[in-house]
Amino acid sequence: MPKPEDTAEAPRAGRCAIVGRPNVGTSTLLNALLGQKLVIATPKPGTTRSCVLGVYASSDPPTQVAFVDTPGLERPKGALGRVLIDSARQGLVGCDVAVFVTEAPKASAPPQVNERDATVLQTLDAANMPVILAINKVDRLKEKGKLFGFIEAYQKRRAFDGVVPISATRGTNLDALLGEIRRRLPEGLLYDADFLTDRPERFFVSELIREAAMLNTRQEVPYGIACELDSYREENDVLRIEGTLIVEKQSHKAIVIGTRGETIKKLSTEARMQIEAFLGRKVYLRLFVKVVPGWTRDPIKARQLAIKEGQA
């Protein structure tokens, strides 16, 4: 009879990229897998601008998955779009497996590969690694039978190493997805037990401010918002933060500030509450707004601001 240690599963660890076109739920999926909010998520395109690493850990069986959330992959629009595509492709480097996230088909949609998904798949074809298809938002699909034709169409485009229908918002089938990922990771462990991310605290603070700004603005304004932290210091048990929201036009600045400053007051309050919840400490937050004309279309400015946001 085998001893208990002989039947135990070997520890496994590795890197897993989460990729997809914009707004299919890659960031929501990462937060759901980690069981906490690590990365920002909004319904607005261009929310994710930097690759963010978040480590999932389990002792039964011993597993560490370093998930890499990547910017949405699509045909680049302007200088900022090209920066985001470069960032997403860089996020695939060194990964052992990728989860390709798409969304369940709408009732009227034919069973075929979405054109924007085809762009993502071209990048994955060149990455040379196992790819798992995760079909998100299945909770919205009333006719579950439509999934069969949908999956068949995607399998014809690429022979996926696994297929898992999921709902990131409801947590549906996430254990099954983790199982598919684990089977494709090398043996051994990589991180300390309490390691969560390689990003500094200031990065997440900057992101939470940008998230609040994006959620409180509309149309083209959210895409052109960047955030820089100007001051970040502890004073009398309060973390005092001053930051600048960068926009492309004077008219966008007026929108972010709002009538009698109502919009910036609202988003500042929302951001402060999110930061306090994230850090578990009292925060004072003061925000300013600055215009950098056409920065999303300027290759140098777009890359400089993207780097600053990534480093915070």
CSV table of C-alpha atoms in Angstrom, one decimal:
chain,number,residue,atom,x,y,z
A,1,MET,CA,0.0,0.0,0.0
A,2,PRO,CA,1.5,3.4,-1.0
A,3,LYS,CA,2.4,5.8,1.7
A,4,PRO,CA,0.4,9.1,1.8
A,5,GLU,CA,3.4,11.1,0.6
A,6,ASP,CA,3.8,8.8,-2.4
A,7,THR,CA,0.3,9.7,-3.7
A,8,ALA,CA,0.6,13.5,-3.0
A,9,GLU,CA,0.7,15.7,-6.1
A,10,ALA,CA,4.0,17.3,-6.8
A,11,PRO,CA,4.2,21.1,-6.3
A,12,ARG,CA,3.8,23.1,-9.6
A,13,ALA,CA,4.5,26.7,-10.4
A,14,GLY,CA,4.8,28.9,-13.4
A,15,ARG,CA,3.7,32.0,-15.3
A,16,CYS,CA,0.3,32.2,-17.1
A,17,ALA,CA,-0.6,35.2,-19.3
A,18,ILE,CA,-4.2,36.3,-19.5
A,19,VAL,CA,-4.9,37.7,-22.9
A,20,GLY,CA,-7.9,38.9,-24.9
A,21,ARG,CA,-9.3,41.8,-26.8
A,22,PRO,CA,-10.5,44.9,-24.8
A,23,ASN,CA,-13.4,44.5,-22.5
A,24,VAL,CA,-13.7,40.7,-22.5
A,25,GLY,CA,-13.0,40.6,-18.7
A,26,THR,CA,-9.3,39.7,-18.4
A,27,SER,CA,-8.8,42.0,-15.4
A,28,THR,CA,-12.0,40.9,-13.7
A,29,LEU,CA,-10.8,37.3,-14.2
A,30,LEU,CA,-7.5,38.0,-12.5
A,31,ASN,CA,-9.2,39.6,-9.5
A,32,ALA,CA,-11.6,36.6,-9.3
A,33,LEU,CA,-8.8,34.1,-9.4
A,34,LEU,CA,-6.8,35.9,-6.7
A,35,GLY,CA,-9.9,36.4,-4.6
A,36,GLN,CA,-9.3,40.1,-4.2
A,37,LYS,CA,-9.1,43.3,-6.2
A,38,LEU,CA,-5.6,43.8,-7.5
A,39,VAL,CA,-6.1,45.4,-10.9
A,40,ILE,CA,-8.6,48.0,-12.0
A,41,ALA,CA,-11.5,47.1,-14.3
A,42,THR,CA,-13.9,49.3,-16.1
A,43,PRO,CA,-16.3,49.0,-19.1
A,44,LYS,CA,-14.1,51.5,-20.9
A,45,PRO,CA,-11.5,50.4,-23.6
A,46,GLY,CA,-7.9,51.0,-22.7
A,47,THR,CA,-8.3,50.5,-18.9
A,48,THR,CA,-5.4,48.1,-18.6
A,49,ARG,CA,-2.2,49.8,-19.8
A,50,SER,CA,0.5,47.8,-18.0
A,51,CYS,CA,1.2,44.1,-17.6
A,52,VAL,CA,0.5,43.3,-13.9
A,53,LEU,CA,1.6,40.2,-12.2
A,54,GLY,CA,-0.6,38.6,-9.5
A,55,VAL,CA,0.4,35.3,-7.8
A,56,TYR,CA,-2.3,32.7,-7.0
A,57,ALA,CA,-1.2,30.2,-4.3
A,58,SER,CA,-2.8,27.1,-3.0
A,59,SER,CA,-1.5,24.3,-0.7
A,60,ASP,CA,-4.0,21.6,-1.9
A,61,PRO,CA,-2.5,20.7,-4.2
A,62,PRO,CA,0.7,22.9,-3.9
A,63,THR,CA,0.4,25.4,-6.7
A,64,GLN,CA,1.7,28.9,-7.5
A,65,VAL,CA,0.4,30.6,-10.7
A,66,ALA,CA,2.0,33.9,-11.5
A,67,PHE,CA,-0.8,35.4,-13.6
A,68,VAL,CA,0.1,38.2,-16.0
A,69,ASP,CA,-2.8,40.5,-16.9
A,70,THR,CA,-2.1,42.1,-20.2
A,71,PRO,CA,-3.6,45.1,-22.1
A,72,GLY,CA,-6.4,44.3,-24.5
A,73,LEU,CA,-5.0,43.1,-27.8
A,74,GLU,CA,-6.4,44.7,-31.0
A,75,ARG,CA,-5.2,46.6,-34.0
A,76,PRO,CA,-3.4,49.6,-32.6
A,77,LYS,CA,-5.1,53.0,-32.7
A,78,GLY,CA,-2.6,55.8,-32.4
A,79,ALA,CA,0.7,56.0,-30.5
A,80,LEU,CA,-0.8,54.9,-27.2
A,81,GLY,CA,-2.4,51.9,-28.9
A,82,ARG,CA,1.0,50.8,-30.2
A,83,VAL,CA,2.4,51.1,-26.7
A,84,LEU,CA,-0.3,48.9,-25.3
A,85,ILE,CA,0.2,46.3,-28.0
A,86,ASP,CA,3.9,46.2,-27.3
A,87,SER,CA,3.2,45.8,-23.6
A,88,ALA,CA,0.7,43.0,-24.1
A,89,ARG,CA,3.2,41.1,-26.3
A,90,GLN,CA,6.0,41.6,-23.8
A,91,GLY,CA,3.7,40.1,-21.2
A,92,LEU,CA,3.7,36.8,-23.0
A,93,VAL,CA,7.5,36.5,-22.8
A,94,GLY,CA,8.6,33.8,-20.3
A,95,CYS,CA,5.1,32.4,-19.7
A,96,ASP,CA,4.4,28.7,-19.6
A,97,VAL,CA,0.8,28.8,-20.6
A,98,ALA,CA,-1.7,31.4,-21.8
A,99,VAL,CA,-5.4,31.8,-21.1
A,100,PHE,CA,-7.2,33.3,-24.1
A,101,VAL,CA,-10.4,35.0,-22.9
A,102,THR,CA,-13.3,35.7,-25.2
A,103,GLU,CA,-16.9,36.2,-24.3
A,104,ALA,CA,-19.9,34.0,-24.9
A,105,PRO,CA,-21.8,34.7,-28.1
A,106,LYS,CA,-24.9,36.8,-28.2
A,107,ALA,CA,-28.2,35.1,-29.1
A,108,SER,CA,-28.2,36.4,-32.7
A,109,ALA,CA,-24.5,35.8,-33.4
A,110,PRO,CA,-23.5,33.1,-35.9
A,111,PRO,CA,-21.0,30.5,-34.6
A,112,GLN,CA,-17.8,32.0,-35.9
A,113,VAL,CA,-14.6,33.5,-34.7
A,114,ASN,CA,-14.9,37.2,-33.8
A,115,GLU,CA,-12.7,39.3,-36.1
A,116,ARG,CA,-11.1,41.1,-33.1
A,117,ASP,CA,-10.4,37.7,-31.5
A,118,ALA,CA,-8.6,36.7,-34.7
A,119,THR,CA,-6.1,39.5,-34.1
A,120,VAL,CA,-5.4,38.1,-30.6
A,121,LEU,CA,-5.0,34.6,-31.9
A,122,GLN,CA,-2.4,35.7,-34.4
A,123,THR,CA,-0.3,36.9,-31.5
A,124,LEU,CA,-0.8,33.7,-29.7
A,125,ASP,CA,0.1,31.7,-32.7
A,126,ALA,CA,3.6,33.3,-32.7
A,127,ALA,CA,4.0,32.8,-28.9
A,128,ASN,CA,4.5,29.0,-29.1
A,129,MET,CA,2.9,27.9,-25.8
A,130,PRO,CA,-0.1,25.9,-24.6
A,131,VAL,CA,-3.3,28.1,-24.9
A,132,ILE,CA,-6.5,27.5,-22.9
A,133,LEU,CA,-9.7,29.0,-24.3
A,134,ALA,CA,-11.8,30.6,-21.5
A,135,ILE,CA,-15.3,31.6,-22.7
A,136,ASN,CA,-16.3,34.3,-20.3
A,137,LYS,CA,-19.8,35.7,-19.4
A,138,VAL,CA,-21.6,32.4,-19.9
A,139,ASP,CA,-24.0,33.5,-17.2
A,140,ARG,CA,-25.5,35.9,-19.8
A,141,LEU,CA,-26.1,33.1,-22.3
A,142,LYS,CA,-29.7,31.8,-22.1
A,143,GLU,CA,-29.3,29.1,-24.8
A,144,LYS,CA,-26.3,27.1,-23.5
A,145,GLY,CA,-26.5,24.9,-26.6
A,146,LYS,CA,-25.1,27.8,-28.7
A,147,LEU,CA,-21.7,27.2,-27.0
A,148,PHE,CA,-21.1,23.9,-28.9
A,149,GLY,CA,-21.1,25.6,-32.4
A,150,PHE,CA,-19.1,28.5,-30.9
A,151,ILE,CA,-16.4,26.2,-29.5
A,152,GLU,CA,-16.2,24.2,-32.7
A,153,ALA,CA,-15.6,27.4,-34.7
A,154,TYR,CA,-12.8,28.4,-32.4
A,155,GLN,CA,-11.3,24.9,-32.3
A,156,LYS,CA,-11.1,25.0,-36.1
A,157,ARG,CA,-9.2,28.2,-35.9
A,158,ARG,CA,-6.7,26.8,-33.4
A,159,ALA,CA,-6.5,23.5,-31.5
A,160,PHE,CA,-6.7,24.8,-28.0
A,161,ASP,CA,-5.1,22.7,-25.2
A,162,GLY,CA,-8.3,23.2,-23.0
A,163,VAL,CA,-11.7,24.8,-23.2
A,164,VAL,CA,-13.5,26.1,-20.1
A,165,PRO,CA,-16.7,28.2,-20.1
A,166,ILE,CA,-16.5,30.6,-17.2
A,167,SER,CA,-18.1,33.6,-15.5
A,168,ALA,CA,-15.5,35.8,-13.9
A,169,THR,CA,-18.1,37.9,-12.1
A,170,ARG,CA,-19.9,34.9,-10.6
A,171,GLY,CA,-16.8,32.6,-10.1
A,172,THR,CA,-18.3,29.9,-12.4
A,173,ASN,CA,-15.8,27.1,-13.3
A,174,LEU,CA,-12.7,29.0,-12.0
A,175,ASP,CA,-11.6,25.8,-10.3
A,176,ALA,CA,-11.8,23.9,-13.6
A,177,LEU,CA,-9.8,26.7,-15.2
A,178,LEU,CA,-7.1,26.5,-12.5
A,179,GLY,CA,-6.9,22.8,-13.0
A,180,GLU,CA,-6.3,23.2,-16.7
A,181,ILE,CA,-3.6,25.7,-16.0
A,182,ARG,CA,-1.9,23.7,-13.3
A,183,ARG,CA,-1.5,20.6,-15.5
A,184,ARG,CA,0.6,22.6,-17.9
A,185,LEU,CA,3.0,24.1,-15.3
A,186,PRO,CA,6.5,22.7,-14.5
A,187,GLU,CA,7.1,21.1,-11.1
A,188,GLY,CA,8.5,23.1,-8.2
A,189,LEU,CA,7.7,26.4,-6.4
A,190,LEU,CA,8.9,29.9,-7.3
A,191,TYR,CA,7.7,32.4,-4.7
A,192,ASP,CA,7.6,33.0,-1.0
A,193,ALA,CA,4.2,32.0,0.5
A,194,ASP,CA,3.0,35.6,1.0
A,195,PHE,CA,4.2,37.0,-2.3
A,196,LEU,CA,1.4,38.6,-4.3
A,197,THR,CA,2.8,41.0,-6.9
A,198,ASP,CA,6.0,42.6,-8.2
A,199,ARG,CA,4.4,46.1,-8.5
A,200,PRO,CA,5.0,48.8,-5.9
A,201,GLU,CA,2.2,50.2,-3.7
A,202,ARG,CA,2.3,53.5,-5.5
A,203,PHE,CA,1.5,51.8,-8.9
A,204,PHE,CA,-1.9,50.5,-7.5
A,205,VAL,CA,-2.7,53.9,-5.9
A,206,SER,CA,-2.1,55.6,-9.3
A,207,GLU,CA,-4.3,53.0,-11.0
A,208,LEU,CA,-7.2,53.4,-8.5
A,209,ILE,CA,-7.2,57.1,-9.1
A,210,ARG,CA,-7.2,56.6,-12.9
A,211,GLU,CA,-10.0,54.0,-12.5
A,212,ALA,CA,-12.2,56.6,-10.6
A,213,ALA,CA,-11.5,59.2,-13.3
A,214,MET,CA,-12.4,56.8,-16.1
A,215,LEU,CA,-15.7,55.7,-14.4
A,216,ASN,CA,-16.7,59.4,-13.9
A,217,THR,CA,-16.2,60.5,-17.5
A,218,ARG,CA,-17.6,59.4,-20.9
A,219,GLN,CA,-16.9,59.1,-24.6
A,220,GLU,CA,-13.3,59.7,-25.6
A,221,VAL,CA,-12.3,61.4,-22.3
A,222,PRO,CA,-11.5,58.2,-20.3
A,223,TYR,CA,-9.0,56.8,-22.9
A,224,GLY,CA,-7.0,60.0,-22.8
A,225,ILE,CA,-6.6,60.1,-19.0
A,226,ALA,CA,-3.3,59.4,-17.4
A,227,CYS,CA,-2.3,59.7,-13.7
A,228,GLU,CA,1.0,60.9,-12.2
A,229,LEU,CA,1.7,60.9,-8.4
A,230,ASP,CA,3.4,64.1,-7.4
A,231,SER,CA,3.7,63.6,-3.6
A,232,TYR,CA,3.4,60.4,-1.5
A,233,ARG,CA,4.3,60.8,2.2
A,234,GLU,CA,3.2,59.6,5.7
A,235,GLU,CA,2.3,62.4,8.1
A,236,ASN,CA,0.6,62.0,11.5
A,237,ASP,CA,-0.5,58.5,10.7
A,238,VAL,CA,-2.2,59.7,7.4
A,239,LEU,CA,-0.9,58.8,3.9
A,240,ARG,CA,-0.9,62.2,2.1
A,241,ILE,CA,-1.1,61.8,-1.7
A,242,GLU,CA,-1.1,64.5,-4.3
A,243,GLY,CA,-1.6,63.5,-8.0
A,244,THR,CA,-2.2,65.0,-11.4
A,245,LEU,CA,-4.7,63.7,-13.9
A,246,ILE,CA,-3.4,64.3,-17.5
A,247,VAL,CA,-5.9,64.9,-20.3
A,248,GLU,CA,-5.5,65.7,-24.0
A,249,LYS,CA,-7.7,68.8,-24.4
A,250,GLN,CA,-8.8,71.9,-22.4
A,251,SER,CA,-12.4,70.7,-23.0
A,252,HIS,CA,-11.5,67.4,-21.4
A,253,LYS,CA,-10.1,69.2,-18.4
A,254,ALA,CA,-13.4,71.0,-17.9
A,255,ILE,CA,-15.2,67.7,-18.0
A,256,VAL,CA,-12.9,66.1,-15.4
A,257,ILE,CA,-13.3,69.1,-13.1
A,258,GLY,CA,-17.0,69.4,-13.7
A,259,THR,CA,-19.5,72.2,-12.8
A,260,ARG,CA,-18.3,73.9,-9.6
A,261,GLY,CA,-15.7,71.1,-9.3
A,262,GLU,CA,-18.3,68.5,-8.6
A,263,THR,CA,-16.8,65.7,-10.8
A,264,ILE,CA,-13.3,65.9,-9.5
A,265,LYS,CA,-14.7,66.0,-5.9
A,266,LYS,CA,-16.7,62.9,-6.6
A,267,LEU,CA,-13.9,60.9,-8.3
A,268,SER,CA,-11.4,62.0,-5.6
A,269,THR,CA,-13.7,60.7,-2.9
A,270,GLU,CA,-14.3,57.4,-4.7
A,271,ALA,CA,-10.5,57.0,-5.3
A,272,ARG,CA,-9.7,57.8,-1.7
A,273,MET,CA,-12.1,55.2,-0.4
A,274,GLN,CA,-10.7,52.6,-2.8
A,275,ILE,CA,-7.2,53.4,-1.8
A,276,GLU,CA,-8.0,53.2,1.9
A,277,ALA,CA,-9.7,49.8,1.4
A,278,PHE,CA,-6.7,48.6,-0.6
A,279,LEU,CA,-4.0,49.8,1.8
A,280,GLY,CA,-6.0,49.5,5.1
A,281,ARG,CA,-5.0,53.0,6.3
A,282,LYS,CA,-6.3,56.5,6.3
A,283,VAL,CA,-5.6,58.6,3.2
A,284,TYR,CA,-5.7,62.2,2.3
A,285,LEU,CA,-5.9,62.7,-1.5
A,286,ARG,CA,-5.7,65.9,-3.5
A,287,LEU,CA,-5.9,65.9,-7.3
A,288,PHE,CA,-5.0,68.4,-10.0
A,289,VAL,CA,-5.7,68.3,-13.8
A,290,LYS,CA,-3.2,69.2,-16.5
A,291,VAL,CA,-3.5,69.3,-20.3
A,292,VAL,CA,-0.9,67.6,-22.4
A,293,PRO,CA,-2.2,68.2,-25.9
A,294,GLY,CA,-2.6,65.1,-28.1
A,295,TRP,CA,-0.4,62.9,-25.8
A,296,THR,CA,-2.1,59.6,-26.9
A,297,ARG,CA,-1.1,60.4,-30.5
A,298,ASP,CA,2.5,61.4,-29.8
A,299,PRO,CA,4.8,58.3,-29.8
A,300,ILE,CA,7.3,59.9,-27.4
A,301,LYS,CA,4.7,61.4,-24.9
A,302,ALA,CA,2.6,58.2,-25.0
A,303,ARG,CA,5.6,56.0,-24.2
A,304,GLN,CA,6.9,58.4,-21.5
A,305,LEU,CA,3.5,58.6,-19.7
A,306,ALA,CA,3.0,54.8,-20.0
A,307,ILE,CA,6.4,54.2,-18.4
A,308,LYS,CA,5.6,56.7,-15.6
A,309,GLU,CA,2.2,55.1,-15.0
A,310,GLY,CA,3.9,51.6,-14.9
A,311,GLN,CA,6.4,52.7,-12.4
A,312,ALA,CA,4.2,55.2,-10.5
